[in-house]
Amino acid sequence: MRITIAYNLRTDDTEATAELLTESDIKRISDAIISLQHTVTVVEVSGQPNKVIERLIESEADLVFNLAEGTIGSSREAFYPGLYEQMGIPFTGGNASLLHLNLDKHLAKTVLASHGIKVPQGVLITEKDQILPDNLQYPLILKPNSEGSSKGITQDSVVESHDQAQERIHGLLAHYPSGLVVEEFIGGRELSVPFLESFPGKLLDIVEHTFDMDKIDGKYNIYDYDMKQGGEAAKSVNVVCPARISSQEEKAVLKMARDVFQIMSCPDLGRVDIRLHTNGQPYFIELNPLPSLHPIASLMTAAKSRGLEFRDVLRLIIRSAARRYGLAIRSSKQLKEDKQTSGISRPTARDLGIQIGRMRPGINNAITDVKGVRVGHFSRIEDGIPIPGGTETSSIRTGVTAIMPAGQAYANRIAAGGFILNGVGEMAGLTQVIETGWLETPILLTNSHSVGRVHDGVIKHMINKYPRLGTETDVVLPVVGEADDSFLNDIRIGSCSAQDTIKAIQAASPGPVLQGSIGAGTGMTSFDFAGGIGTSSRILDLSDHEAFTIGVLVLSNFGKMRNLTIDGAVVGRQLDEEFDVAGRREVSEGSIIVVVATDIPLINSQLNRVAKRAALGLGRTGSHAASTSGEIIIAFSTGNRKPRQTPPNSKFINLKCISDYHINLVYEAVIEATEEAVINAIFCSNGMNGRQLRWCPPIPHERIIELLKKGRTIHESN
């Protein structure tokens, strides 16, 4: 994507430019966005509007990453989003009305108070109206109405009498003619709640700023201008994240922040500042829809506490903006054929602007978005391998993929279930999972002739980890699923060993998952295109205070091109006519293994039902569960565990599960994630060659997008 960073450059150290960005700030942000494989243009947007428009047009932006605070007037922040809208350029962050409203502190509080949000009692003071109401309780705090970065706020901003207030008002109005907010000072704690729309649950951890008042000889704990600008005053500031407040206080603060973001319709990112009174009552102070992205600012501090790096935050901001505008994050331009089998992953469907379903994906849009789940691959791509007993040579295209459930599944079994849509396939260990309702080993995926060796590898791994396994404790039955990759892989020699299995397990990691022709999916074929491993996830806000995740990973090896369906459009009909029929797989219908993971508390019977719904996701892509195609699904929940060893006097265990009244959202999420995982398995492959000079092409991204657009146009015209 072509991204233009729009900003105003800070050219001096005066208070007037405190909200603007330095060259080092811009370089840090630009480098991070470039590392996300975007083309970046940096545009300074100060100065004459006609010149700004020229620079923006020349940048040819797909998306403006808006950092422009503006330099003139009380509508300075709103000017730029308004300009982008008029020019028809998508941009990150809030629109003009949101930024204008929230730069006017008094107006924002008036609006939110009308919606029931608790705000300090206060008044707007201007040159024409300097009357202080008698009902305000001292101490009061005075601050400029239309400024950010604590401009105009000092340790003298809190006044204890009418005379002090009048003296302070007189001095401030000369510098800030747009007016002052004078309101009751809320004694208590200084909190911030950052927001990322694409983060699970949207709200990050609460950040608290505490102050060493002795160092600044101050009386009131306020985050003033000098503290924010560095120097000696900044040494008195301590940042605590997550804030150490009671669970009841946390609940109240997060509810207020969530309500504010919802009322204000704040997209992509933001920060709510709150004062928590000594009596436990939170008070709204302000909403910043254009918060600082400095590494030590509240947003980045809270993101870091959730395991997000600087570039991850920018990636999430870009993702939510792209979703809002229906933009493709990555280009659909095809790789040259000589690079088709390279290890460079192609874009996912969502990267190309194809948004399947209505629910939000997780941070990585992968099964690893379920906390603690890890995925590892081992791939074998070898040519010229001798066939034992003759002079013939052939090719190997196979591998192993390991899905590691969260925590120690052996010591603390995980609730699990499964479903077999069509049983012409194998998943060793699944019968025990369905019968007992528990998963106790990693889940391994491989080819049809490697199940036994991979099974051995899991046993060796577990004995190494638990030396008393099978002697002082009972045995385990590893879960190993398979699909037939013999179309590209010479399965006589192309099998995987126990050592290959251990390598896949050791390679398992959280975060982004490599997809396409990799690991167990190396030699797999889906809808006559290359591609085997795909993954996707969905976020469910089932609780006001906690977001849950469903993740799906597939080993896809099924389907005919003519049936391929993407986001409801049967694009395979047209593709089937455009691609040569010669060289396609005809002997076998293939298979698919689906692994569903979630942190939603579910019990065995519910997981069995969730697994059945994953089969509906397969149907959405064009599956009809062909006679020789095995469709096998396993599902597990990290929300319920059972210790392997329980105390002798403990006869019962306690499990938690979602109410069936609310489970329909779970069904919908698993259907969406399964559908998208299958599509990603194909979209991410660069194509794969194999034995007997066979070739499975990569799916043509640009043609798919063209067909989808054409289908939508026809639908809308009807």
mmCIF file of N, CA, C and O in Angstrom, residues 244-309:
data_model
loop_
_atom_site.group_PDB
_atom_site.id
_atom_site.type_symbol
_atom_site.label_atom_id
_atom_site.label_comp_id
_atom_site.label_asym_id
_atom_site.label_seq_id
_atom_site.Cartn_x
_atom_site.Cartn_y
_atom_site.Cartn_z
ATOM 1 N N ARG A 244 -2.429 0.183 39.320
ATOM 2 C CA ARG A 244 -2.725 -0.643 40.494
ATOM 3 C C ARG A 244 -3.939 -0.082 41.209
ATOM 4 O O ARG A 244 -3.845 0.656 42.190
ATOM 5 N N ILE A 245 -5.094 -0.438 40.681
ATOM 6 C CA ILE A 245 -6.359 -0.018 41.277
ATOM 7 C C ILE A 245 -7.201 -1.254 41.547
ATOM 8 O O ILE A 245 -6.911 -2.338 41.040
ATOM 9 N N SER A 246 -8.231 -1.110 42.344
ATOM 10 C CA SER A 246 -9.064 -2.257 42.699
ATOM 11 C C SER A 246 -9.845 -2.738 41.479
ATOM 12 O O SER A 246 -10.027 -2.006 40.503
ATOM 13 N N SER A 247 -10.307 -3.977 41.540
ATOM 14 C CA SER A 247 -11.071 -4.531 40.419
ATOM 15 C C SER A 247 -12.345 -3.741 40.185
ATOM 16 O O SER A 247 -12.773 -3.564 39.040
ATOM 17 N N GLN A 248 -12.961 -3.246 41.265
ATOM 18 C CA GLN A 248 -14.178 -2.452 41.113
ATOM 19 C C GLN A 248 -13.873 -1.123 40.436
ATOM 20 O O GLN A 248 -14.615 -0.672 39.554
ATOM 21 N N GLU A 249 -12.756 -0.497 40.832
ATOM 22 C CA GLU A 249 -12.354 0.762 40.198
ATOM 23 C C GLU A 249 -11.987 0.536 38.735
ATOM 24 O O GLU A 249 -12.348 1.334 37.865
ATOM 25 N N GLU A 250 -11.285 -0.548 38.467
ATOM 26 C CA GLU A 250 -10.914 -0.866 37.088
ATOM 27 C C GLU A 250 -12.155 -1.049 36.224
ATOM 28 O O GLU A 250 -12.229 -0.553 35.091
ATOM 29 N N LYS A 251 -13.128 -1.742 36.760
ATOM 30 C CA LYS A 251 -14.372 -1.977 36.021
ATOM 31 C C LYS A 251 -15.056 -0.654 35.679
ATOM 32 O O LYS A 251 -15.525 -0.446 34.555
ATOM 33 N N ALA A 252 -15.095 0.261 36.661
ATOM 34 C CA ALA A 252 -15.761 1.550 36.444
ATOM 35 C C ALA A 252 -14.998 2.404 35.434
ATOM 36 O O ALA A 252 -15.602 3.055 34.571
ATOM 37 N N VAL A 253 -13.674 2.402 35.519
ATOM 38 C CA VAL A 253 -12.855 3.204 34.604
ATOM 39 C C VAL A 253 -12.979 2.684 33.176
ATOM 40 O O VAL A 253 -13.167 3.460 32.224
ATOM 41 N N LEU A 254 -12.883 1.365 33.008
ATOM 42 C CA LEU A 254 -12.977 0.793 31.665
ATOM 43 C C LEU A 254 -14.367 0.997 31.068
ATOM 44 O O LEU A 254 -14.502 1.227 29.865
ATOM 45 N N LYS A 255 -15.394 0.915 31.904
ATOM 46 C CA LYS A 255 -16.754 1.148 31.398
ATOM 47 C C LYS A 255 -16.894 2.579 30.894
ATOM 48 O O LYS A 255 -17.461 2.827 29.822
ATOM 49 N N MET A 256 -16.355 3.528 31.656
ATOM 50 C CA MET A 256 -16.434 4.918 31.213
ATOM 51 C C MET A 256 -15.689 5.106 29.901
ATOM 52 O O MET A 256 -16.200 5.738 28.958
ATOM 53 N N ALA A 257 -14.483 4.548 29.805
ATOM 54 C CA ALA A 257 -13.707 4.698 28.574
ATOM 55 C C ALA A 257 -14.425 4.075 27.391
ATOM 56 O O ALA A 257 -14.498 4.671 26.304
ATOM 57 N N ARG A 258 -14.974 2.888 27.593
ATOM 58 C CA ARG A 258 -15.681 2.207 26.501
ATOM 59 C C ARG A 258 -16.894 3.022 26.061
ATOM 60 O O ARG A 258 -17.161 3.176 24.863
ATOM 61 N N ASP A 259 -17.627 3.570 27.028
ATOM 62 C CA ASP A 259 -18.806 4.382 26.700
ATOM 63 C C ASP A 259 -18.412 5.640 25.927
ATOM 64 O O ASP A 259 -19.093 6.037 24.969
ATOM 65 N N VAL A 260 -17.309 6.259 26.337
ATOM 66 C CA VAL A 260 -16.857 7.478 25.661
ATOM 67 C C VAL A 260 -16.495 7.188 24.213
ATOM 68 O O VAL A 260 -16.909 7.899 23.292
ATOM 69 N N PHE A 261 -15.719 6.133 23.985
ATOM 70 C CA PHE A 261 -15.323 5.802 22.614
ATOM 71 C C PHE A 261 -16.545 5.474 21.760
ATOM 72 O O PHE A 261 -16.591 5.804 20.572
ATOM 73 N N GLN A 262 -17.525 4.836 22.372
ATOM 74 C CA GLN A 262 -18.719 4.478 21.606
ATOM 75 C C GLN A 262 -19.557 5.714 21.284
ATOM 76 O O GLN A 262 -20.029 5.882 20.150
ATOM 77 N N ILE A 263 -19.747 6.581 22.248
ATOM 78 C CA ILE A 263 -20.539 7.798 22.030
ATOM 79 C C ILE A 263 -19.882 8.690 20.979
ATOM 80 O O ILE A 263 -20.538 9.245 20.097
ATOM 81 N N MET A 264 -18.567 8.795 21.055
ATOM 82 C CA MET A 264 -17.839 9.686 20.159
ATOM 83 C C MET A 264 -17.523 9.055 18.801
ATOM 84 O O MET A 264 -17.035 9.740 17.903
ATOM 85 N N SER A 265 -17.771 7.763 18.650
ATOM 86 C CA SER A 265 -17.477 7.052 17.395
ATOM 87 C C SER A 265 -16.038 7.305 16.954
ATOM 88 O O SER A 265 -15.777 7.796 15.855
ATOM 89 N N CYS A 266 -15.116 6.980 17.840
ATOM 90 C CA CYS A 266 -13.697 7.227 17.600
ATOM 91 C C CYS A 266 -13.084 6.032 16.883
ATOM 92 O O CYS A 266 -13.044 4.937 17.439
ATOM 93 N N PRO A 267 -12.590 6.198 15.647
ATOM 94 C CA PRO A 267 -12.028 5.059 14.916
ATOM 95 C C PRO A 267 -10.520 4.912 15.103
ATOM 96 O O PRO A 267 -9.819 5.871 15.419
ATOM 97 N N ASP A 268 -10.036 3.720 14.888
ATOM 98 C CA ASP A 268 -8.613 3.377 14.776
ATOM 99 C C ASP A 268 -7.832 3.457 16.079
ATOM 100 O O ASP A 268 -7.240 2.476 16.518
ATOM 101 N N LEU A 269 -7.775 4.635 16.678
ATOM 102 C CA LEU A 269 -6.983 4.818 17.894
ATOM 103 C C LEU A 269 -7.518 5.992 18.684
ATOM 104 O O LEU A 269 -8.268 6.828 18.166
ATOM 105 N N GLY A 270 -7.127 6.068 19.947
ATOM 106 C CA GLY A 270 -7.548 7.178 20.789
ATOM 107 C C GLY A 270 -7.074 6.968 22.214
ATOM 108 O O GLY A 270 -6.464 5.945 22.550
ATOM 109 N N ARG A 271 -7.349 7.961 23.052
ATOM 110 C CA ARG A 271 -6.971 7.868 24.470
ATOM 111 C C ARG A 271 -7.959 8.686 25.285
ATOM 112 O O ARG A 271 -8.234 9.844 24.963
ATOM 113 N N VAL A 272 -8.500 8.073 26.319
ATOM 114 C CA VAL A 272 -9.384 8.775 27.241
ATOM 115 C C VAL A 272 -8.610 9.043 28.527
ATOM 116 O O VAL A 272 -8.019 8.118 29.106
ATOM 117 N N ASP A 273 -8.610 10.299 28.973
ATOM 118 C CA ASP A 273 -7.983 10.664 30.243
ATOM 119 C C ASP A 273 -9.061 10.789 31.306
ATOM 120 O O ASP A 273 -10.105 11.431 31.082
ATOM 121 N N ILE A 274 -8.798 10.192 32.439
ATOM 122 C CA ILE A 274 -9.793 10.080 33.507
ATOM 123 C C ILE A 274 -9.126 10.406 34.837
ATOM 124 O O ILE A 274 -7.979 10.010 35.081
ATOM 125 N N ARG A 275 -9.834 11.114 35.700
ATOM 126 C CA ARG A 275 -9.395 11.280 37.084
ATOM 127 C C ARG A 275 -10.240 10.346 37.943
ATOM 128 O O ARG A 275 -11.466 10.366 37.883
ATOM 129 N N LEU A 276 -9.563 9.523 38.713
ATOM 130 C CA LEU A 276 -10.254 8.609 39.624
ATOM 131 C C LEU A 276 -10.270 9.241 41.009
ATOM 132 O O LEU A 276 -9.234 9.345 41.676
ATOM 133 N N HIS A 277 -11.444 9.677 41.436
ATOM 134 C CA HIS A 277 -11.603 10.355 42.729
ATOM 135 C C HIS A 277 -11.201 9.417 43.865
ATOM 136 O O HIS A 277 -11.251 8.189 43.736
ATOM 137 N N THR A 278 -10.832 9.999 44.972
ATOM 138 C CA THR A 278 -10.461 9.196 46.143
ATOM 139 C C THR A 278 -11.613 8.325 46.632
ATOM 140 O O THR A 278 -11.384 7.327 47.323
ATOM 141 N N ASN A 279 -12.846 8.692 46.253
ATOM 142 C CA ASN A 279 -14.010 7.877 46.644
ATOM 143 C C ASN A 279 -14.316 6.757 45.646
ATOM 144 O O ASN A 279 -15.309 6.039 45.789
ATOM 145 N N GLY A 280 -13.459 6.611 44.605
ATOM 146 C CA GLY A 280 -13.642 5.541 43.628
ATOM 147 C C GLY A 280 -14.462 5.920 42.416
ATOM 148 O O GLY A 280 -14.631 5.108 41.502
ATOM 149 N N GLN A 281 -14.947 7.163 42.343
ATOM 150 C CA GLN A 281 -15.752 7.617 41.211
ATOM 151 C C GLN A 281 -14.844 8.151 40.099
ATOM 152 O O GLN A 281 -14.049 9.067 40.311
ATOM 153 N N PRO A 282 -14.929 7.586 38.879
ATOM 154 C CA PRO A 282 -14.142 8.136 37.771
ATOM 155 C C PRO A 282 -14.823 9.365 37.167
ATOM 156 O O PRO A 282 -16.056 9.432 37.084
ATOM 157 N N TYR A 283 -14.004 10.323 36.733
ATOM 158 C CA TYR A 283 -14.490 11.523 36.061
ATOM 159 C C TYR A 283 -13.782 11.647 34.714
ATOM 160 O O TYR A 283 -12.554 11.556 34.639
ATOM 161 N N PHE A 284 -14.557 11.886 33.691
ATOM 162 C CA PHE A 284 -13.984 12.107 32.363
ATOM 163 C C PHE A 284 -13.279 13.451 32.319
ATOM 164 O O PHE A 284 -13.832 14.470 32.735
ATOM 165 N N ILE A 285 -12.042 13.466 31.801
ATOM 166 C CA ILE A 285 -11.294 14.710 31.649
ATOM 167 C C ILE A 285 -11.225 15.120 30.181
ATOM 168 O O ILE A 285 -11.581 16.228 29.823
ATOM 169 N N GLU A 286 -10.757 14.207 29.322
ATOM 170 C CA GLU A 286 -10.772 14.522 27.896
ATOM 171 C C GLU A 286 -10.550 13.265 27.064
ATOM 172 O O GLU A 286 -10.033 12.254 27.548
ATOM 173 N N LEU A 287 -10.964 13.361 25.800
ATOM 174 C CA LEU A 287 -10.701 12.332 24.797
ATOM 175 C C LEU A 287 -9.730 12.912 23.786
ATOM 176 O O LEU A 287 -9.950 14.000 23.256
ATOM 177 N N ASN A 288 -8.672 12.164 23.522
ATOM 178 C CA ASN A 288 -7.725 12.575 22.487
ATOM 179 C C ASN A 288 -7.803 11.578 21.337
ATOM 180 O O ASN A 288 -7.272 10.472 21.442
ATOM 181 N N PRO A 289 -8.474 11.947 20.236
ATOM 182 C CA PRO A 289 -8.568 11.033 19.091
ATOM 183 C C PRO A 289 -7.323 11.039 18.216
ATOM 184 O O PRO A 289 -7.252 10.314 17.235
ATOM 185 N N LEU A 290 -6.342 11.867 18.582
ATOM 186 C CA LEU A 290 -5.078 11.949 17.860
ATOM 187 C C LEU A 290 -3.938 11.867 18.889
ATOM 188 O O LEU A 290 -3.138 12.782 19.041
ATOM 189 N N PRO A 291 -3.858 10.745 19.612
ATOM 190 C CA PRO A 291 -2.901 10.648 20.726
ATOM 191 C C PRO A 291 -1.467 10.516 20.248
ATOM 192 O O PRO A 291 -1.195 10.105 19.121
ATOM 193 N N SER A 292 -0.547 10.847 21.131
ATOM 194 C CA SER A 292 0.875 10.740 20.818
ATOM 195 C C SER A 292 1.269 9.286 20.564
ATOM 196 O O SER A 292 0.828 8.368 21.261
ATOM 197 N N LEU A 293 2.134 9.088 19.559
ATOM 198 C CA LEU A 293 2.683 7.771 19.261
ATOM 199 C C LEU A 293 4.149 7.680 19.679
ATOM 200 O O LEU A 293 4.881 6.805 19.208
ATOM 201 N N HIS A 294 4.556 8.559 20.559
ATOM 202 C CA HIS A 294 5.924 8.491 21.074
ATOM 203 C C HIS A 294 6.088 7.201 21.887
ATOM 204 O O HIS A 294 5.143 6.765 22.568
ATOM 205 N N PRO A 295 7.240 6.572 21.833
ATOM 206 C CA PRO A 295 7.428 5.293 22.530
ATOM 207 C C PRO A 295 7.135 5.319 24.023
ATOM 208 O O PRO A 295 6.798 4.274 24.601
ATOM 209 N N ILE A 296 7.262 6.489 24.683
ATOM 210 C CA ILE A 296 6.981 6.526 26.120
ATOM 211 C C ILE A 296 5.613 7.132 26.428
ATOM 212 O O ILE A 296 5.266 7.300 27.595
ATOM 213 N N ALA A 297 4.835 7.450 25.392
ATOM 214 C CA ALA A 297 3.488 7.973 25.612
ATOM 215 C C ALA A 297 2.570 6.859 26.099
ATOM 216 O O ALA A 297 2.878 5.667 26.005
ATOM 217 N N SER A 298 1.406 7.251 26.615
ATOM 218 C CA SER A 298 0.490 6.284 27.245
ATOM 219 C C SER A 298 0.077 5.166 26.302
ATOM 220 O O SER A 298 0.018 3.996 26.699
ATOM 221 N N LEU A 299 -0.220 5.494 25.030
ATOM 222 C CA LEU A 299 -0.680 4.483 24.088
ATOM 223 C C LEU A 299 0.378 3.408 23.896
ATOM 224 O O LEU A 299 0.098 2.197 23.971
ATOM 225 N N MET A 300 1.608 3.826 23.650
ATOM 226 C CA MET A 300 2.673 2.858 23.412
ATOM 227 C C MET A 300 3.058 2.116 24.691
ATOM 228 O O MET A 300 3.425 0.940 24.654
ATOM 229 N N THR A 301 2.962 2.786 25.818
ATOM 230 C CA THR A 301 3.244 2.127 27.093
ATOM 231 C C THR A 301 2.251 1.000 27.349
ATOM 232 O O THR A 301 2.631 -0.119 27.727
ATOM 233 N N ALA A 302 0.969 1.293 27.120
ATOM 234 C CA ALA A 302 -0.060 0.275 27.325
ATOM 235 C C ALA A 302 0.058 -0.843 26.302
ATOM 236 O O ALA A 302 -0.174 -2.020 26.618
ATOM 237 N N ALA A 303 0.412 -0.484 25.074
ATOM 238 C CA ALA A 303 0.577 -1.501 24.037
ATOM 239 C C ALA A 303 1.722 -2.448 24.395
ATOM 240 O O ALA A 303 1.618 -3.671 24.228
ATOM 241 N N LYS A 304 2.805 -1.884 24.895
ATOM 242 C CA LYS A 304 3.959 -2.706 25.274
ATOM 243 C C LYS A 304 3.591 -3.678 26.381
ATOM 244 O O LYS A 304 4.044 -4.833 26.396
ATOM 245 N N SER A 305 2.756 -3.247 27.308
ATOM 246 C CA SER A 305 2.353 -4.137 28.405
ATOM 247 C C SER A 305 1.501 -5.291 27.904
ATOM 248 O O SER A 305 1.371 -6.311 28.575
ATOM 249 N N ARG A 306 0.918 -5.137 26.709
ATOM 250 C CA ARG A 306 0.147 -6.212 26.085
ATOM 251 C C ARG A 306 0.971 -6.998 25.067
ATOM 252 O O ARG A 306 0.422 -7.771 24.284
ATOM 253 N N GLY A 307 2.278 -6.759 25.043
ATOM 254 C CA GLY A 307 3.145 -7.524 24.155
ATOM 255 C C GLY A 307 3.244 -6.986 22.740
ATOM 256 O O GLY A 307 3.764 -7.672 21.850
ATOM 257 N N LEU A 308 2.781 -5.759 22.506
ATOM 258 C CA LEU A 308 2.828 -5.170 21.173
ATOM 259 C C LEU A 308 4.076 -4.311 21.020
ATOM 260 O O LEU A 308 4.378 -3.472 21.875
ATOM 261 N N GLU A 309 4.784 -4.519 19.929
ATOM 262 C CA GLU A 309 5.908 -3.657 19.594
ATOM 263 C C GLU A 309 5.400 -2.398 18.891
ATOM 264 O O GLU A 309 4.231 -2.316 18.504
#
